[in-house]
Short mmCIF file of C-alpha atoms (C1' of nucleotides) in Angstrom, two decimals:
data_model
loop_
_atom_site.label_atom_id
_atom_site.label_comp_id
_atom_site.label_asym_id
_atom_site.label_seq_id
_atom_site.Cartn_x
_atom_site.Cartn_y
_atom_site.Cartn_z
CA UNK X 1 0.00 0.00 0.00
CA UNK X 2 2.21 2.83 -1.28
CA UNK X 3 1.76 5.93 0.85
CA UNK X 4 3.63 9.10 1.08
CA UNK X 5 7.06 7.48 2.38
CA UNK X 6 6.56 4.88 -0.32
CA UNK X 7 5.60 7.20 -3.19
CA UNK X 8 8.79 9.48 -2.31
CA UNK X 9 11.34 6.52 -1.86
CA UNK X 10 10.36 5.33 -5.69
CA UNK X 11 10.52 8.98 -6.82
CA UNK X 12 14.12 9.54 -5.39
CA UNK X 13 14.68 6.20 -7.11
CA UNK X 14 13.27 7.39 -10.50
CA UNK X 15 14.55 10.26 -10.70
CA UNK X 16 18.34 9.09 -10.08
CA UNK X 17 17.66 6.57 -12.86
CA UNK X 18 15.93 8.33 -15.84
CA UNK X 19 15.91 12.30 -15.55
CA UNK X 20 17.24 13.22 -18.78
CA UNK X 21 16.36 10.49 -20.80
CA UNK X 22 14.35 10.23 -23.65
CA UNK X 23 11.12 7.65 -24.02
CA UNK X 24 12.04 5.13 -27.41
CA UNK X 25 8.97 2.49 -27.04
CA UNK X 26 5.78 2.64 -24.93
CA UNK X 27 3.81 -0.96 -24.70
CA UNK X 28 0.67 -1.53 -22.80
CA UNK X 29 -0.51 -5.01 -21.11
CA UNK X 30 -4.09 -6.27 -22.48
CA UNK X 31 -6.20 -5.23 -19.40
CA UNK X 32 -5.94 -1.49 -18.70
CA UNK X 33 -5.79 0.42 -15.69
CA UNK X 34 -7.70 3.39 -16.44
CA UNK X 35 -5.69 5.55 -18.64
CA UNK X 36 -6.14 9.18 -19.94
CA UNK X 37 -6.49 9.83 -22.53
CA UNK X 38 -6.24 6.16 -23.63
CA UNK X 39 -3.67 4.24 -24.44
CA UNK X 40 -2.71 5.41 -28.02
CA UNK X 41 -2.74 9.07 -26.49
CA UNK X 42 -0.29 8.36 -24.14
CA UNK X 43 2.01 6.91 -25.61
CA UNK X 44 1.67 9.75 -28.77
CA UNK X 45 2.84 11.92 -25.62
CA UNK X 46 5.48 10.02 -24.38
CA UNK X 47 7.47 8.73 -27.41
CA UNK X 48 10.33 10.72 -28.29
CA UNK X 49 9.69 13.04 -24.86
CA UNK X 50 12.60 13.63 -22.25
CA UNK X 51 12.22 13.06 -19.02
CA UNK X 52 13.16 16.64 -17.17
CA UNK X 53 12.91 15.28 -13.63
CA UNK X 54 10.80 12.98 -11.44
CA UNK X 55 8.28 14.81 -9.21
CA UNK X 56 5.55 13.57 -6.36
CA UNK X 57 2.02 15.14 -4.77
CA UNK X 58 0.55 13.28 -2.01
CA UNK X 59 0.73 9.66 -3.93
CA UNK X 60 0.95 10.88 -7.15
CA UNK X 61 4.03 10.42 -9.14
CA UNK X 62 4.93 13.00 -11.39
CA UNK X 63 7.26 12.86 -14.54
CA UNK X 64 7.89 15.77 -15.76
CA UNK X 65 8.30 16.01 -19.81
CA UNK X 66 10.65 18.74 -21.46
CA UNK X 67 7.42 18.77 -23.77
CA UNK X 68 5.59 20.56 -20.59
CA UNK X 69 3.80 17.98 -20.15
CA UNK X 70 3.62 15.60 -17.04
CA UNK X 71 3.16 11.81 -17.18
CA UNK X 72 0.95 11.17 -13.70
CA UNK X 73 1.12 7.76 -12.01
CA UNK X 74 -0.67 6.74 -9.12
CA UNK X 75 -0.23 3.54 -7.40
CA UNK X 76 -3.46 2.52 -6.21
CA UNK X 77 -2.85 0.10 -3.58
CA UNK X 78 -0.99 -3.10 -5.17
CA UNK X 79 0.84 -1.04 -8.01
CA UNK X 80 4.42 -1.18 -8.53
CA UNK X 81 6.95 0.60 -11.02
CA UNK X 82 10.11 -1.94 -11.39
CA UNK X 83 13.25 -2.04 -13.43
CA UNK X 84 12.38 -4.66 -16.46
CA UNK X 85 14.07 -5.69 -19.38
CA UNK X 86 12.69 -6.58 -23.17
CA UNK X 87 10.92 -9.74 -22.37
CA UNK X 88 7.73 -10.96 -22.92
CA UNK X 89 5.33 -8.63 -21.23
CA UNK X 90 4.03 -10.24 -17.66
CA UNK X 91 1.25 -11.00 -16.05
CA UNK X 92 -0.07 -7.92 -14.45
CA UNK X 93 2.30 -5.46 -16.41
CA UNK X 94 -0.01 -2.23 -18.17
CA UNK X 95 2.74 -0.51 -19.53
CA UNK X 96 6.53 -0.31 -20.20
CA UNK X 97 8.61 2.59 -21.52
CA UNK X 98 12.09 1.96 -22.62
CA UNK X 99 14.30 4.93 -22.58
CA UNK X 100 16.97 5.68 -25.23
CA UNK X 101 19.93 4.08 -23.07
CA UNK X 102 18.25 0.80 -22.63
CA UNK X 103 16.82 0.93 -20.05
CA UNK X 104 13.14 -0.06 -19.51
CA UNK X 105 10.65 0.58 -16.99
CA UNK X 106 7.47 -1.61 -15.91
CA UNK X 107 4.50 -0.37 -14.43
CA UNK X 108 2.75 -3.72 -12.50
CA UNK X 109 -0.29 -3.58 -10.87
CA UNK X 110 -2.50 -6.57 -10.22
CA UNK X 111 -5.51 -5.49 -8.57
CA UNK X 112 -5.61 -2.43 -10.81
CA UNK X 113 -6.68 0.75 -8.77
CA UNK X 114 -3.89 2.32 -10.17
CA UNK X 115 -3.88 5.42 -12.74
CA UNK X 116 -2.29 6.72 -15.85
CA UNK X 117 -2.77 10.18 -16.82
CA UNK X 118 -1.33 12.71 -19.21
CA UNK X 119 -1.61 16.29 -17.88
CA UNK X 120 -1.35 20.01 -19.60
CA UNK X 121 -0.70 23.22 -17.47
CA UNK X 122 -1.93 22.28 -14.48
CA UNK X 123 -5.06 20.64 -15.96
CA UNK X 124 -6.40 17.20 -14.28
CA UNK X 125 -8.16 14.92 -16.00
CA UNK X 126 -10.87 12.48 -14.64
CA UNK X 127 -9.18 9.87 -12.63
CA UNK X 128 -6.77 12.05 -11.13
CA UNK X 129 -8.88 14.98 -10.23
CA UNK X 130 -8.46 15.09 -6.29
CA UNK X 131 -4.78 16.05 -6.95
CA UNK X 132 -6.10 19.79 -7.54
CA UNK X 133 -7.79 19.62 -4.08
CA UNK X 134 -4.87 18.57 -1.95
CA UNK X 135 -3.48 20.55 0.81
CA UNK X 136 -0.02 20.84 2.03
CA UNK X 137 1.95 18.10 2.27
CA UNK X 138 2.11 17.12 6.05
CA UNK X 139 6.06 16.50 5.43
CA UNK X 140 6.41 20.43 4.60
CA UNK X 141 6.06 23.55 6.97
CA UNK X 142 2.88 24.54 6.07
CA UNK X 143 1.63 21.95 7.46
CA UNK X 144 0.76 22.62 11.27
CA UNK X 145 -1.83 23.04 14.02
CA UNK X 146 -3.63 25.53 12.40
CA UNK X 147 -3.77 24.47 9.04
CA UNK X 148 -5.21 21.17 10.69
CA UNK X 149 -7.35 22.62 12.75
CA UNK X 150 -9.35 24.90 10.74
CA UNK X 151 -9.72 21.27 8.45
CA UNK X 152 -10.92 19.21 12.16
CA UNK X 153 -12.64 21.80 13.57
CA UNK X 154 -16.49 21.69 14.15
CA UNK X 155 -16.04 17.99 12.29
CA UNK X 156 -18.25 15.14 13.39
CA UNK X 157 -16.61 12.57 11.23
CA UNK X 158 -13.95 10.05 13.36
CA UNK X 159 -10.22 11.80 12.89
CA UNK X 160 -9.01 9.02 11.67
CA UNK X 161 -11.44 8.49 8.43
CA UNK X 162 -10.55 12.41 8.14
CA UNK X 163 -6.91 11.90 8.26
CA UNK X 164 -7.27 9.41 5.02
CA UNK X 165 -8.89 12.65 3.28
CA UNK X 166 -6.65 13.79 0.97
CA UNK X 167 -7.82 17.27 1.61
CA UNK X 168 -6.93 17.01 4.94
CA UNK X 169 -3.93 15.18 4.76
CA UNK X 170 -2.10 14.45 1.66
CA UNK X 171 -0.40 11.57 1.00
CA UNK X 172 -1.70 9.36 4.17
CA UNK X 173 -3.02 6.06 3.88
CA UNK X 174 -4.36 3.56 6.38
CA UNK X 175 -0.61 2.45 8.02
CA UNK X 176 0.59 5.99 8.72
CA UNK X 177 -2.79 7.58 9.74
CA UNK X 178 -2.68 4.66 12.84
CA UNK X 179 0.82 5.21 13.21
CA UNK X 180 0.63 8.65 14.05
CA UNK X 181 -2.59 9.21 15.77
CA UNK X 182 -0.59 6.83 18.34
CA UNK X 183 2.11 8.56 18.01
CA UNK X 184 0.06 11.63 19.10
CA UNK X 185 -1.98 9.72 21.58
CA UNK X 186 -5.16 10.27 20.31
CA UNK X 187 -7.88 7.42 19.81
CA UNK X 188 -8.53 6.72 15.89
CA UNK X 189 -12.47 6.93 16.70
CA UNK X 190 -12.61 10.04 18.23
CA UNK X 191 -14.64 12.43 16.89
CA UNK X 192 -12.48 15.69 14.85
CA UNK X 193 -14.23 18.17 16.48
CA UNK X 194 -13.59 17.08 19.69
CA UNK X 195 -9.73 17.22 19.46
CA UNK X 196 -8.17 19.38 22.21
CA UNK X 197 -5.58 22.19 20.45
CA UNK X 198 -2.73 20.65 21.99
CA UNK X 199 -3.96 17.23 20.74
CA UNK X 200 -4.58 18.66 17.26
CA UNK X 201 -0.52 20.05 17.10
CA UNK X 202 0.78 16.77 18.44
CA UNK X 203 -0.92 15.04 15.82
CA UNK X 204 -0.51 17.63 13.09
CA UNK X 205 3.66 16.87 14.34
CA UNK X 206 2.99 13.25 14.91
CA UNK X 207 2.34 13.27 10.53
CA UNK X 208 5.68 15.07 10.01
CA UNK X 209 7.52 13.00 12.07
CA UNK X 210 6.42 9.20 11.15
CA UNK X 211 6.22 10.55 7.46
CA UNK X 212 9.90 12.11 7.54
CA UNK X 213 11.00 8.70 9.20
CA UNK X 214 8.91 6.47 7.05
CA UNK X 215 11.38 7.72 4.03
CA UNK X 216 14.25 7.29 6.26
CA UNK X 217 13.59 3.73 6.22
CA UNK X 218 12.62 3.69 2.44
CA UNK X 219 8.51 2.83 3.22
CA UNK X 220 6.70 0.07 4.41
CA UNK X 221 7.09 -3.72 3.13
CA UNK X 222 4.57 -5.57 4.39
CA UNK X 223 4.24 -9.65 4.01
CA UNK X 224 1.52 -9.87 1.69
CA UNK X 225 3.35 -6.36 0.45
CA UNK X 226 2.38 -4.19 -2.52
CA UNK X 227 5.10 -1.88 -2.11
CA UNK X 228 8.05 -2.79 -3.41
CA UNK X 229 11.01 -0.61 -4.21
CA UNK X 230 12.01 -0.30 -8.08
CA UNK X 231 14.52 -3.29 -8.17
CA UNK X 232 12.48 -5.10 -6.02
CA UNK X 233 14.14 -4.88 -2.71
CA UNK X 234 11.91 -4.22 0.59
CA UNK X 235 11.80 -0.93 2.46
CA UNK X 236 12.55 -1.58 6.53
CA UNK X 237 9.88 0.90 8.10
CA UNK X 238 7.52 -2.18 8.85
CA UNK X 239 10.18 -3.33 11.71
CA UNK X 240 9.50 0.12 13.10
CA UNK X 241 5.69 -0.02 13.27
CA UNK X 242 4.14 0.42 16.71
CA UNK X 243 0.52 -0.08 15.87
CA UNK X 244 -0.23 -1.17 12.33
CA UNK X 245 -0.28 -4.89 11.77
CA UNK X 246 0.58 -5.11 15.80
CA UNK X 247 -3.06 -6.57 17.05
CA UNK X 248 -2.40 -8.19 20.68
CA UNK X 249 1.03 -7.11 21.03
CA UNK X 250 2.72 -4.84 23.35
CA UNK X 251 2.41 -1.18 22.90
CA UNK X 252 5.53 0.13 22.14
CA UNK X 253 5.37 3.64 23.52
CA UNK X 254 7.74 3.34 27.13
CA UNK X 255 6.41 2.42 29.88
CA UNK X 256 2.71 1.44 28.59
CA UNK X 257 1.14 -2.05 29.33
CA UNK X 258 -1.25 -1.78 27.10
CA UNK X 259 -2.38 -4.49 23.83
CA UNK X 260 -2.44 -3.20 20.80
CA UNK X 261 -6.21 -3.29 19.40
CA UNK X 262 -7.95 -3.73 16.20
CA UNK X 263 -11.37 -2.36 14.82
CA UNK X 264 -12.37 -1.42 11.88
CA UNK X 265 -13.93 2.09 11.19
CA UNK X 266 -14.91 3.28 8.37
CA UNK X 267 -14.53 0.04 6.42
CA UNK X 268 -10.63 0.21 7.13
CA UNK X 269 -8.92 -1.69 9.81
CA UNK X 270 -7.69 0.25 12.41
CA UNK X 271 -4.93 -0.37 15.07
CA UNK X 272 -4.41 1.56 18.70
CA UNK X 273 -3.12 1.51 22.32
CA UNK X 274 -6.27 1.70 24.32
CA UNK X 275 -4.16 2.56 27.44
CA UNK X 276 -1.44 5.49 25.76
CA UNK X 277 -4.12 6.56 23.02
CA UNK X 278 -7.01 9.10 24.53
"C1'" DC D 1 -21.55 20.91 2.67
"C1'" DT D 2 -21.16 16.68 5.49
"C1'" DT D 3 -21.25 11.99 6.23
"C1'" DG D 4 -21.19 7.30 5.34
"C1'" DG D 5 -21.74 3.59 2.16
"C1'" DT D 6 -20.59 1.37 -2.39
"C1'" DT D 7 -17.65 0.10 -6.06
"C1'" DC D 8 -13.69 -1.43 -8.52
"C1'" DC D 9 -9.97 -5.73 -8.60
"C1'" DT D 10 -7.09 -9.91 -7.54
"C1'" DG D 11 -4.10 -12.65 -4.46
"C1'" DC D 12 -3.98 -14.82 -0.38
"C1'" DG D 13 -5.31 -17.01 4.02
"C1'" DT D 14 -8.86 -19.72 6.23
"C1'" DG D 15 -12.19 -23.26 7.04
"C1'" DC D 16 -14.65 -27.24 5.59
"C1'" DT V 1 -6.34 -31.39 -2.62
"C1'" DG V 2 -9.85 -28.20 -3.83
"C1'" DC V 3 -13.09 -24.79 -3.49
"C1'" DA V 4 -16.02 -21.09 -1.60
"C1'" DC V 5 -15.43 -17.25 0.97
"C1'" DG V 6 -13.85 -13.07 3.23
"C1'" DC V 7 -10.46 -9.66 3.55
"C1'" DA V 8 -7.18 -6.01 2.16
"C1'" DG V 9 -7.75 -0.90 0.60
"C1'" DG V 10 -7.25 4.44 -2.55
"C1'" DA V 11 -10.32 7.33 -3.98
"C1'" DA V 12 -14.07 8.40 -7.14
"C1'" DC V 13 -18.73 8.35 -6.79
"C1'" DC V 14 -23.41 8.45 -4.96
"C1'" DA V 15 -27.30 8.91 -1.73
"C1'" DA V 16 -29.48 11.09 2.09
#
DNA sequence: CTTGGTTCCTGCGTGC
DNA sequence: TGCACGCAGGAACCAA
């Protein structure tokens, strides 16, 4: 389940290996993730393009053309982009670019919530348009009490379903929402509106913090893992965790007894300390 | 506007 | 061994 961390590790990746080269062949698998504006049209917009430099917002990779364009990827949840070579196209592969030098990218997704999109000065098309909506990204200094207060404020909704708004909180998905709202000791099902302002800043730092570190340890591998960096090696922030994935083991914050808990809300399963987590 | 539910999609773990 | 079944979830979309 790429997230932010996840998203940014394959974009550092990316954009060490193909800024400044140019797109030679662009194939597509037989099923399609939904594309824009179709297959044919993206690939008239790739082939022969440069790629300028490799960009991200919230989960939404970004490669930027020298034609102006941008090339928009999003992961969905199982999606994968992985160093390839000419082969036989696999199983759950929608689309390969090779670049002038050789070298040949594969975009895998088997469950197919990924997206494809071309863009044009700052235009979004269909299946990407929540990208105009986002906020600031929680890893950045905009990001802080007030700017996530004025979004939790007066809310009825349960903080965590908020925090996997992308409004509210770009580029957070189900593993780091639980990881921080324990990191800011603050209950998943409470309600927004009822957050305290010194609960709302710990959490609005809490995002920074386990987002900044999630990087640091190149994203979250998990067993059944979607996320996979771009050669295919694991990230290590899953050995880190100290909710998600955790259900009846030890809290890890110092000095708590409590069990780690599960429930789902929202549809999503949700982990937290009932002891450390008000 | 807010809120919550539905939908898409496939691999995998579980139980019989 | 095999099969039905439930679960996982990002985000667009819809209904009230």
């Amino acid at each position: 389940m790429p997230e932010l961390p996840e998203v940014e590790t394959i974009r550092r990746l990316l954009g060490a290996q193909v800024a400044g080269k140019r797109i030679v062949s662009v194939r597509f698998g037989t099923k399609l993730v939904a594309m824009h504006p179709g297959p044919a049209g993206v690939r008239r917009e790739l082939l022969g393009a440069t790629v300028r430099e490799v960009g991200r917002r919230g989960k939404y990779i970004l490669f930027h053309l020298s034609s102006g364009r941008d090339l928009v990827l999003h992961l969905g949840m199982s999606g994968q982009v992985r160093n390839s070579d000419r082969s036989a196209m696999q199983k759950h592969e929608h689309m390969r670019i090779e670049f002038s030098d050789g070298q040949v990218l594969s975009f895998v997704d088997a469950r197919r919530f990924g997206r494809v999109c071309m863009t044009e000065g700052g235009v979004l098309p269909r299946p990407i348009s929540g990208m105009a909506r986002m906020g600031p990204e929680p890893i950045e200094p905009g990001y802080n009490a007030a700017y996530l207060g004025a979004l939790l404020g007066g809310r009825k909704a349960r903080v965590k379903n908020l925090l996997l708004d992308q409004r509210v909180a770009c580029g957070v998905g189900n593993i780091y929402s639980d990881e921080a709202l324990h990191r800011a000791g603050v209950r998943p099902d409470r309600r927004a509106g009822s957050l305290k302002p010194p609960e709302v800043a710990r959490l609005a730092t809490a995002l920074g913090d386990v987002l900044r570190e999630g990087i640091r340890w190149c994203g979250t591998t998990m067993k059944d893992g979607g996320y996979r960096l771009v050669d295919g090696g694991a990230g290590s922030f899953q050995k880190r965790l100290r909710v998600y994935g955790r259900e009846g083991q030890r809290c890890r914050r110092r000095g708590c007894e409590g069990v780690v808990r599960r429930q789902t809300l929202g549809g999503r399963s949700t982990h937290f300390c009932p002891v450390c987590q008000k």
